Short mmCIF file of C-alpha atoms and ligand atoms in Angstrom, two decimals:
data_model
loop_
_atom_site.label_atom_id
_atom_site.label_comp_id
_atom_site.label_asym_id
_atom_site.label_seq_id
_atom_site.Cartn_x
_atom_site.Cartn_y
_atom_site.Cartn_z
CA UNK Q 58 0.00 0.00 0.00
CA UNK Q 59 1.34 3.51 -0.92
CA UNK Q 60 0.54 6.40 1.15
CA UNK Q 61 2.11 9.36 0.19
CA UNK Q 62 -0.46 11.86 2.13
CA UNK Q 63 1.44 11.40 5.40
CA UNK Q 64 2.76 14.65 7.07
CA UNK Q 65 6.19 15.52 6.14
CA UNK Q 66 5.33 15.49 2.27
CA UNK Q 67 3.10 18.38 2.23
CA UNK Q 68 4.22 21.66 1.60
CA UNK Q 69 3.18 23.86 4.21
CA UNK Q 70 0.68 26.90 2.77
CA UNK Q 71 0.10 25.76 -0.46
CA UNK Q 72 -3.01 24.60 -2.04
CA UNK Q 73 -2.44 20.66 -2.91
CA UNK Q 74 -3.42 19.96 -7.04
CA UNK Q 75 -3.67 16.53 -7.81
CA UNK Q 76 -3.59 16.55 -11.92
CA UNK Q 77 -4.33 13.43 -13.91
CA UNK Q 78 -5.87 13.01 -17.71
CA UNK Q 79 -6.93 11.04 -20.37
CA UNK Q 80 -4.09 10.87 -22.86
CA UNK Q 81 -2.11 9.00 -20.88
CA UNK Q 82 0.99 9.80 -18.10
CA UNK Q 83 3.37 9.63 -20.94
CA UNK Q 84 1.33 12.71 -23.00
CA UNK Q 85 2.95 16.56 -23.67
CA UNK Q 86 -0.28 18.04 -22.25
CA UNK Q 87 -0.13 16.29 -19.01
CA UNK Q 88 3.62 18.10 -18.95
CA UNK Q 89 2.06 21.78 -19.86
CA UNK Q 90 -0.39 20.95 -17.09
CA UNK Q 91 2.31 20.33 -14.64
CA UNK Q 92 4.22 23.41 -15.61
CA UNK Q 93 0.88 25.29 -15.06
CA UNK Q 94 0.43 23.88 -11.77
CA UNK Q 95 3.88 24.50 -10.14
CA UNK Q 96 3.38 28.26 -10.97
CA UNK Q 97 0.28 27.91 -8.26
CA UNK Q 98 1.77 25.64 -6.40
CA UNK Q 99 4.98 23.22 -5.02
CA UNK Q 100 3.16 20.46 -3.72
CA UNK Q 101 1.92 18.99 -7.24
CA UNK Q 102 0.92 15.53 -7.37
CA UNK Q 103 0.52 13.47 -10.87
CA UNK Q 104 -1.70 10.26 -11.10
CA UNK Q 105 -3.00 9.53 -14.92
CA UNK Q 106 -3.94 6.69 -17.12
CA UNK Q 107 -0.46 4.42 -18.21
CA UNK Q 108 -1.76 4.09 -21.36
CA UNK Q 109 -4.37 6.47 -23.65
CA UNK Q 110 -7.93 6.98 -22.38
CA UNK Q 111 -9.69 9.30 -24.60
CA UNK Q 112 -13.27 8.54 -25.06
CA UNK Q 113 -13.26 6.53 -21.94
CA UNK Q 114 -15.84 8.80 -20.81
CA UNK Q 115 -16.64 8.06 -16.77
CA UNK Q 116 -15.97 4.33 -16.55
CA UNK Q 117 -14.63 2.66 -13.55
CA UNK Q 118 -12.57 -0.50 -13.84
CA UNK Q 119 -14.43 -3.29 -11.36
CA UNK Q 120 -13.59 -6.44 -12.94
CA UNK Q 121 -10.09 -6.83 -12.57
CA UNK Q 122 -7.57 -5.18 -9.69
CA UNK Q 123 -5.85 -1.96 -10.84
CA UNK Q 124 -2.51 -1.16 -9.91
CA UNK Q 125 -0.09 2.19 -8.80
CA UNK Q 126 2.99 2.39 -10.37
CA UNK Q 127 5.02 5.04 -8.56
CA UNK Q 128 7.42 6.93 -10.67
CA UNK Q 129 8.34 9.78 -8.96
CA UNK Q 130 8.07 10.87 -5.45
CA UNK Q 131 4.68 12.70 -6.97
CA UNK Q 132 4.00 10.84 -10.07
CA UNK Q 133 2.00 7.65 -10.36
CA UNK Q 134 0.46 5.56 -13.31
CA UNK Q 135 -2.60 3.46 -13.15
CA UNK Q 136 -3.18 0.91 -15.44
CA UNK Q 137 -6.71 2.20 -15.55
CA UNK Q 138 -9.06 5.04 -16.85
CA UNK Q 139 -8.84 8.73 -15.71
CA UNK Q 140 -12.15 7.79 -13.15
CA UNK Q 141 -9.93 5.38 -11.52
CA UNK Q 142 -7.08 7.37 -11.29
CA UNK Q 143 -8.38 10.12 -9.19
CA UNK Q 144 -10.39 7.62 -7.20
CA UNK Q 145 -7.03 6.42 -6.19
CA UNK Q 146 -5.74 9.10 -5.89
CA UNK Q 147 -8.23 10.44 -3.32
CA UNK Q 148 -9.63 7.69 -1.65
CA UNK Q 149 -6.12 6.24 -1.16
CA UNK Q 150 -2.69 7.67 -1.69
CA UNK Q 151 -3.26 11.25 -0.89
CA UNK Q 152 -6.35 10.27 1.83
CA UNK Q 153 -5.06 11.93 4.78
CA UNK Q 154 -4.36 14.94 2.79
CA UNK Q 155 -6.35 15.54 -0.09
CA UNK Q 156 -5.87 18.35 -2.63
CA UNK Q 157 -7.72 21.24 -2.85
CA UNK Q 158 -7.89 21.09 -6.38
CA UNK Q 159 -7.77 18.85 -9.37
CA UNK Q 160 -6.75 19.57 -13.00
CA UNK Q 161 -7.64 17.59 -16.05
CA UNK Q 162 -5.35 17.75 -18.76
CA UNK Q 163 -4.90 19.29 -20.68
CA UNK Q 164 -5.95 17.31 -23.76
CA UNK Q 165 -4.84 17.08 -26.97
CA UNK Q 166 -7.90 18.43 -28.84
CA UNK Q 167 -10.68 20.31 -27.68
CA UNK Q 168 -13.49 19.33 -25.62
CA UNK Q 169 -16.72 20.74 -26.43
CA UNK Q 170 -20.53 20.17 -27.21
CA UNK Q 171 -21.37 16.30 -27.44
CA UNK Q 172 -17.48 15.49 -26.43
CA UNK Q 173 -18.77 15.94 -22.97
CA UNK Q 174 -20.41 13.18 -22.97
CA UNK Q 175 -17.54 11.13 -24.16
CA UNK Q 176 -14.28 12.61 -22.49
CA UNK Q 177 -11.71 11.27 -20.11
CA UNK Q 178 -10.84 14.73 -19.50
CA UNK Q 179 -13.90 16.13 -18.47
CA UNK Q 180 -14.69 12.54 -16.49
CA UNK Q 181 -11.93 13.10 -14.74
CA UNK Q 182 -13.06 16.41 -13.20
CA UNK Q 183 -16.34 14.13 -12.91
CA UNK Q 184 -14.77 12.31 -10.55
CA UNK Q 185 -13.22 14.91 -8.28
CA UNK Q 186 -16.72 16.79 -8.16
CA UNK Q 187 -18.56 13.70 -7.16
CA UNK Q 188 -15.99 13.07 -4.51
CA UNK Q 189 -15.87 16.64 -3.35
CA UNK Q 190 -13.35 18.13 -4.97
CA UNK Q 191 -13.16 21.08 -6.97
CA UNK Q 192 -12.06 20.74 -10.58
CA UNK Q 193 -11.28 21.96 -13.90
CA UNK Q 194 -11.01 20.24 -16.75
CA UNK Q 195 -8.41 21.91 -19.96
CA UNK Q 196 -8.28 21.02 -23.43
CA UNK Q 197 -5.84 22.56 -26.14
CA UNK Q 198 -7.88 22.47 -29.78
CA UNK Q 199 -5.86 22.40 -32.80
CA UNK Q 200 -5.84 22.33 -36.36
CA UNK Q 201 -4.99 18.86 -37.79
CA UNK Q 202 -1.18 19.20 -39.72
CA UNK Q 203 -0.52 22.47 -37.58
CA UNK Q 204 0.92 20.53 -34.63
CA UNK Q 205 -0.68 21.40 -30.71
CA UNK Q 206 -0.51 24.81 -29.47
CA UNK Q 207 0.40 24.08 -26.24
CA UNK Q 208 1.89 27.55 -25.32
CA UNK Q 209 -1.39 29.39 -26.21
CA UNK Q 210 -3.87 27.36 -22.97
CA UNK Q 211 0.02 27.56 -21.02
CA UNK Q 212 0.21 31.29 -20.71
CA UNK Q 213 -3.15 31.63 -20.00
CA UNK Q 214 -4.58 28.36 -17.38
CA UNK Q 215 -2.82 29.74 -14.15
CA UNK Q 216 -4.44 33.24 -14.22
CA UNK Q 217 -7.47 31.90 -15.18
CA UNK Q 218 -7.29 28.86 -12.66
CA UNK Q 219 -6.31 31.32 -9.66
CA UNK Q 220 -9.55 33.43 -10.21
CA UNK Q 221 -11.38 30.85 -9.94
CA UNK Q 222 -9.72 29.72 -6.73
CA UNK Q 223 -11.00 33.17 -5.42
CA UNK Q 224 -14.31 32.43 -5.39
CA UNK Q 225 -16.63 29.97 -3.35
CA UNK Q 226 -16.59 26.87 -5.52
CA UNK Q 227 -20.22 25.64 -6.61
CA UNK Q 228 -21.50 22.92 -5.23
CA UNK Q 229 -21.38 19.73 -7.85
CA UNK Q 230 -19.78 22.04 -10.24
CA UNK Q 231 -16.85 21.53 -12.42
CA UNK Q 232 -15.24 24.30 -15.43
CA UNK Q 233 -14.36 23.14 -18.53
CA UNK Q 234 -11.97 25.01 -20.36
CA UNK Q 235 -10.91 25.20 -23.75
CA UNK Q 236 -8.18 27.20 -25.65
CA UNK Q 237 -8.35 27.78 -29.13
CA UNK Q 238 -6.05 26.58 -31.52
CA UNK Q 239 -3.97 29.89 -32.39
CA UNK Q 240 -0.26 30.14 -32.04
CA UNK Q 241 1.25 31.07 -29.00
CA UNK Q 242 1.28 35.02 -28.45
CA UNK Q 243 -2.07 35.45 -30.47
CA UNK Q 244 -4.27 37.77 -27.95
CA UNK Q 245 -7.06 36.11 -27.27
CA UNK Q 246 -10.19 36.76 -25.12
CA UNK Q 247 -12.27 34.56 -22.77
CA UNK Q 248 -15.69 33.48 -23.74
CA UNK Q 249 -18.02 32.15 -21.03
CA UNK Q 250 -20.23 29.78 -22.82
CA UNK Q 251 -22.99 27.33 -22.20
CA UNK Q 252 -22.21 23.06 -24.07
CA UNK Q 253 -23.10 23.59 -26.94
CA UNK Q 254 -24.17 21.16 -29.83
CA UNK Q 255 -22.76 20.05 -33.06
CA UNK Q 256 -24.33 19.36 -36.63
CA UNK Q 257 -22.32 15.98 -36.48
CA UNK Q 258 -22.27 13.80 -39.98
CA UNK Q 259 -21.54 10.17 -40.01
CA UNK Q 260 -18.04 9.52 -38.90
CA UNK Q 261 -17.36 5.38 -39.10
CA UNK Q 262 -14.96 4.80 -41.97
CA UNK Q 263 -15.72 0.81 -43.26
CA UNK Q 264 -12.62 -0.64 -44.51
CA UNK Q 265 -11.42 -4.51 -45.13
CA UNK Q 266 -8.74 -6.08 -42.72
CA UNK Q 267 -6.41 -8.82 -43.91
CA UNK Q 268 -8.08 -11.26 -43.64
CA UNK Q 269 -10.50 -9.84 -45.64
CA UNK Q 270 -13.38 -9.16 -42.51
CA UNK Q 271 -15.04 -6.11 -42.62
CA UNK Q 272 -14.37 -3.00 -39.65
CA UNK Q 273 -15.57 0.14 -39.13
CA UNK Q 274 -13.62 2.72 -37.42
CA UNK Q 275 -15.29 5.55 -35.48
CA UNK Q 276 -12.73 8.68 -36.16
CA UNK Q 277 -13.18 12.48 -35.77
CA UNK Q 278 -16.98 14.00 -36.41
CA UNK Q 279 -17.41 15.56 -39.44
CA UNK Q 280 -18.85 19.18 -38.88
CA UNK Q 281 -21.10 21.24 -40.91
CA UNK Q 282 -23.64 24.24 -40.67
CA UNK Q 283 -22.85 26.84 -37.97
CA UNK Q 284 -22.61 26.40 -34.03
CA UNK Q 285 -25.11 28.57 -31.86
CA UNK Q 286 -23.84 31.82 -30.40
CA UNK Q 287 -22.65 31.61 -26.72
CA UNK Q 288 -21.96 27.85 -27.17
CA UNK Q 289 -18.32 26.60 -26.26
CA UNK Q 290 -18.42 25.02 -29.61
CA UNK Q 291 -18.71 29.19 -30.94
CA UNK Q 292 -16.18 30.07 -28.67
CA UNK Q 293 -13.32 27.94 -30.20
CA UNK Q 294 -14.47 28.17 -33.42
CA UNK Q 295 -14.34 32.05 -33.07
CA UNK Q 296 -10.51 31.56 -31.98
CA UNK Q 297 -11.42 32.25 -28.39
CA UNK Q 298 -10.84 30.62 -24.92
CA UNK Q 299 -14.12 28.56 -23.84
CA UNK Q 300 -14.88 28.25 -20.27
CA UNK Q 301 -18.37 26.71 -19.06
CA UNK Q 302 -19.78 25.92 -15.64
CA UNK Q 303 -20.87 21.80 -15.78
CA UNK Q 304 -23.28 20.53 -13.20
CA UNK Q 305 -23.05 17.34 -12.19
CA UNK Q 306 -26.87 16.83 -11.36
CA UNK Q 307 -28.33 15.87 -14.76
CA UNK Q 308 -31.98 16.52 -13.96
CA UNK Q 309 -33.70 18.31 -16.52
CA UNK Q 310 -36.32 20.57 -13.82
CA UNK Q 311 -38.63 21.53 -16.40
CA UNK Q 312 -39.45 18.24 -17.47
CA UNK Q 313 -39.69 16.82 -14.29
CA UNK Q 314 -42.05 19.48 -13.30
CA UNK Q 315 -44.46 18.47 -16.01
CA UNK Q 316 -43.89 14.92 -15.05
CA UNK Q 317 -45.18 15.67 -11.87
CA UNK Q 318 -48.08 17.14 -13.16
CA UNK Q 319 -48.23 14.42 -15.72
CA UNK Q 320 -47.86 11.55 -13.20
CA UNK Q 321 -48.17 12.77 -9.79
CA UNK Q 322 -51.22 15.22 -9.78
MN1 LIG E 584 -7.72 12.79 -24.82
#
């Protein structure tokens, strides 16, 4: 058993920031993220997926044990998803001392609209929330063939996360954030947008393997038509950062008022 949350480890007066993600503890973004972090903080702890996650969405591995692989004196890999990796994280190597904030990220692409649904990134920051946590999820878009941005969300995240340190965090709340993909040193403004939706075309490519058997191969939505204003999916595709307040509780309160009155009166 690892516990690394015992006194002597901490570092006195700073905030704790567990980061983890869903491309994987060997990604550049999970780096940028780190960078980002130590200018908040010195007592920055790493726990991520060993291998690639994305699209894992918020699944939890329960059929086989997972394992911590310690590789630094703050840096761990689970053979896992994110969702187990910050359960680990918090329910058992930083326990006694558990951060006061956890960063997702920041992903290779962006995160916006339907990709919500499906992110490691954003599940990530799921988890924290659910477990009390507050938590931001980042994502770096980019333009296929123009390599990752990276230094465009890096000069940006640690103003952006310390404001929101400032305030009281909302309850069951996590932020997802999204830089657009412009070079580094383009001025760019902050958007503060609602998930938005896409006009998404079929995106399975069918191809023949060789053996001859048929496959299908879900890759990157096709988009056309034009995203609605305010929207994160606007924001990036206006070249601007994205930054939307998710809440955890999925009710939808208008329906279930008229439920009520459908059902209950
Ligand atoms: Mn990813």
């Amino acid at each position: 058993m690892v516990n690394c949350g015992s006194k002597g480890s901490d570092v006195r007066g700073q905030p704790r920031i567990l980061i983890s993600n869903d491309d994987g503890i060997a990604a550049p973004g999970i780096a940028v993220l780190q960078r980002v972090a130590r200018q908040l903080s010195d007592d920055v702890w790493v726990v991520a997926p060993e291998q690639e996650q994305s699209g894992a969405s918020h699944s939890l591995t329960t059929r086989r044990p997972l394992r911590l692989h310690q590789l630094d004196e703050r840096r761990f890999a689970v053979d896992g998803t994110p969702t187990d990796c910050v359960l680990l994280a918090l329910k058992r190597l930083l326990r006694d001392h558990p951060p006061d904030l956890v960063l997702s990220g920041i992903n290779a692409g962006s995160n916006v609209g339907e990709d919500l649904t499906y992110s490691g990134t954003v599940a990530a920051a799921m988890e924290a929330t659910l477990l009390g946590i507050p938590a931001i999820a980042l994502s770096q878009a980019y333009i296929d063939g123009h390599g990752i941005p990276w230094g465009t969300g890096e000069a940006v995240a640690p103003e952006m996360i310390r404001r929101l340190l400032q305030r009281q965090w909302p309850e069951s709340t996590l932020f997802n954030i999204n830089f657009p993909a412009v070079p580094p040193g383009t001025s760019v403004t902050i958007a503060v947008t609602s998930q938005g939706r896409r006009a998404i075309a079929d995106n399975l490519t069918d191809g023949v393997d060789p053996r001859g058997r048929p496959y299908y191969w879900i890759g990157p939505a096709p988009e056309h038509g034009k995203a609605e204003p305010g929207t994160d999916v606007a924001a990036v595709a206006d070249d601007m950062i994205s930054i939307t307040p998710i809440n955890l509780n999925l009710t939808n309160l208008p329906v279930l008022n008229e439920l009520r009155d459908m059902f209950e009166a």
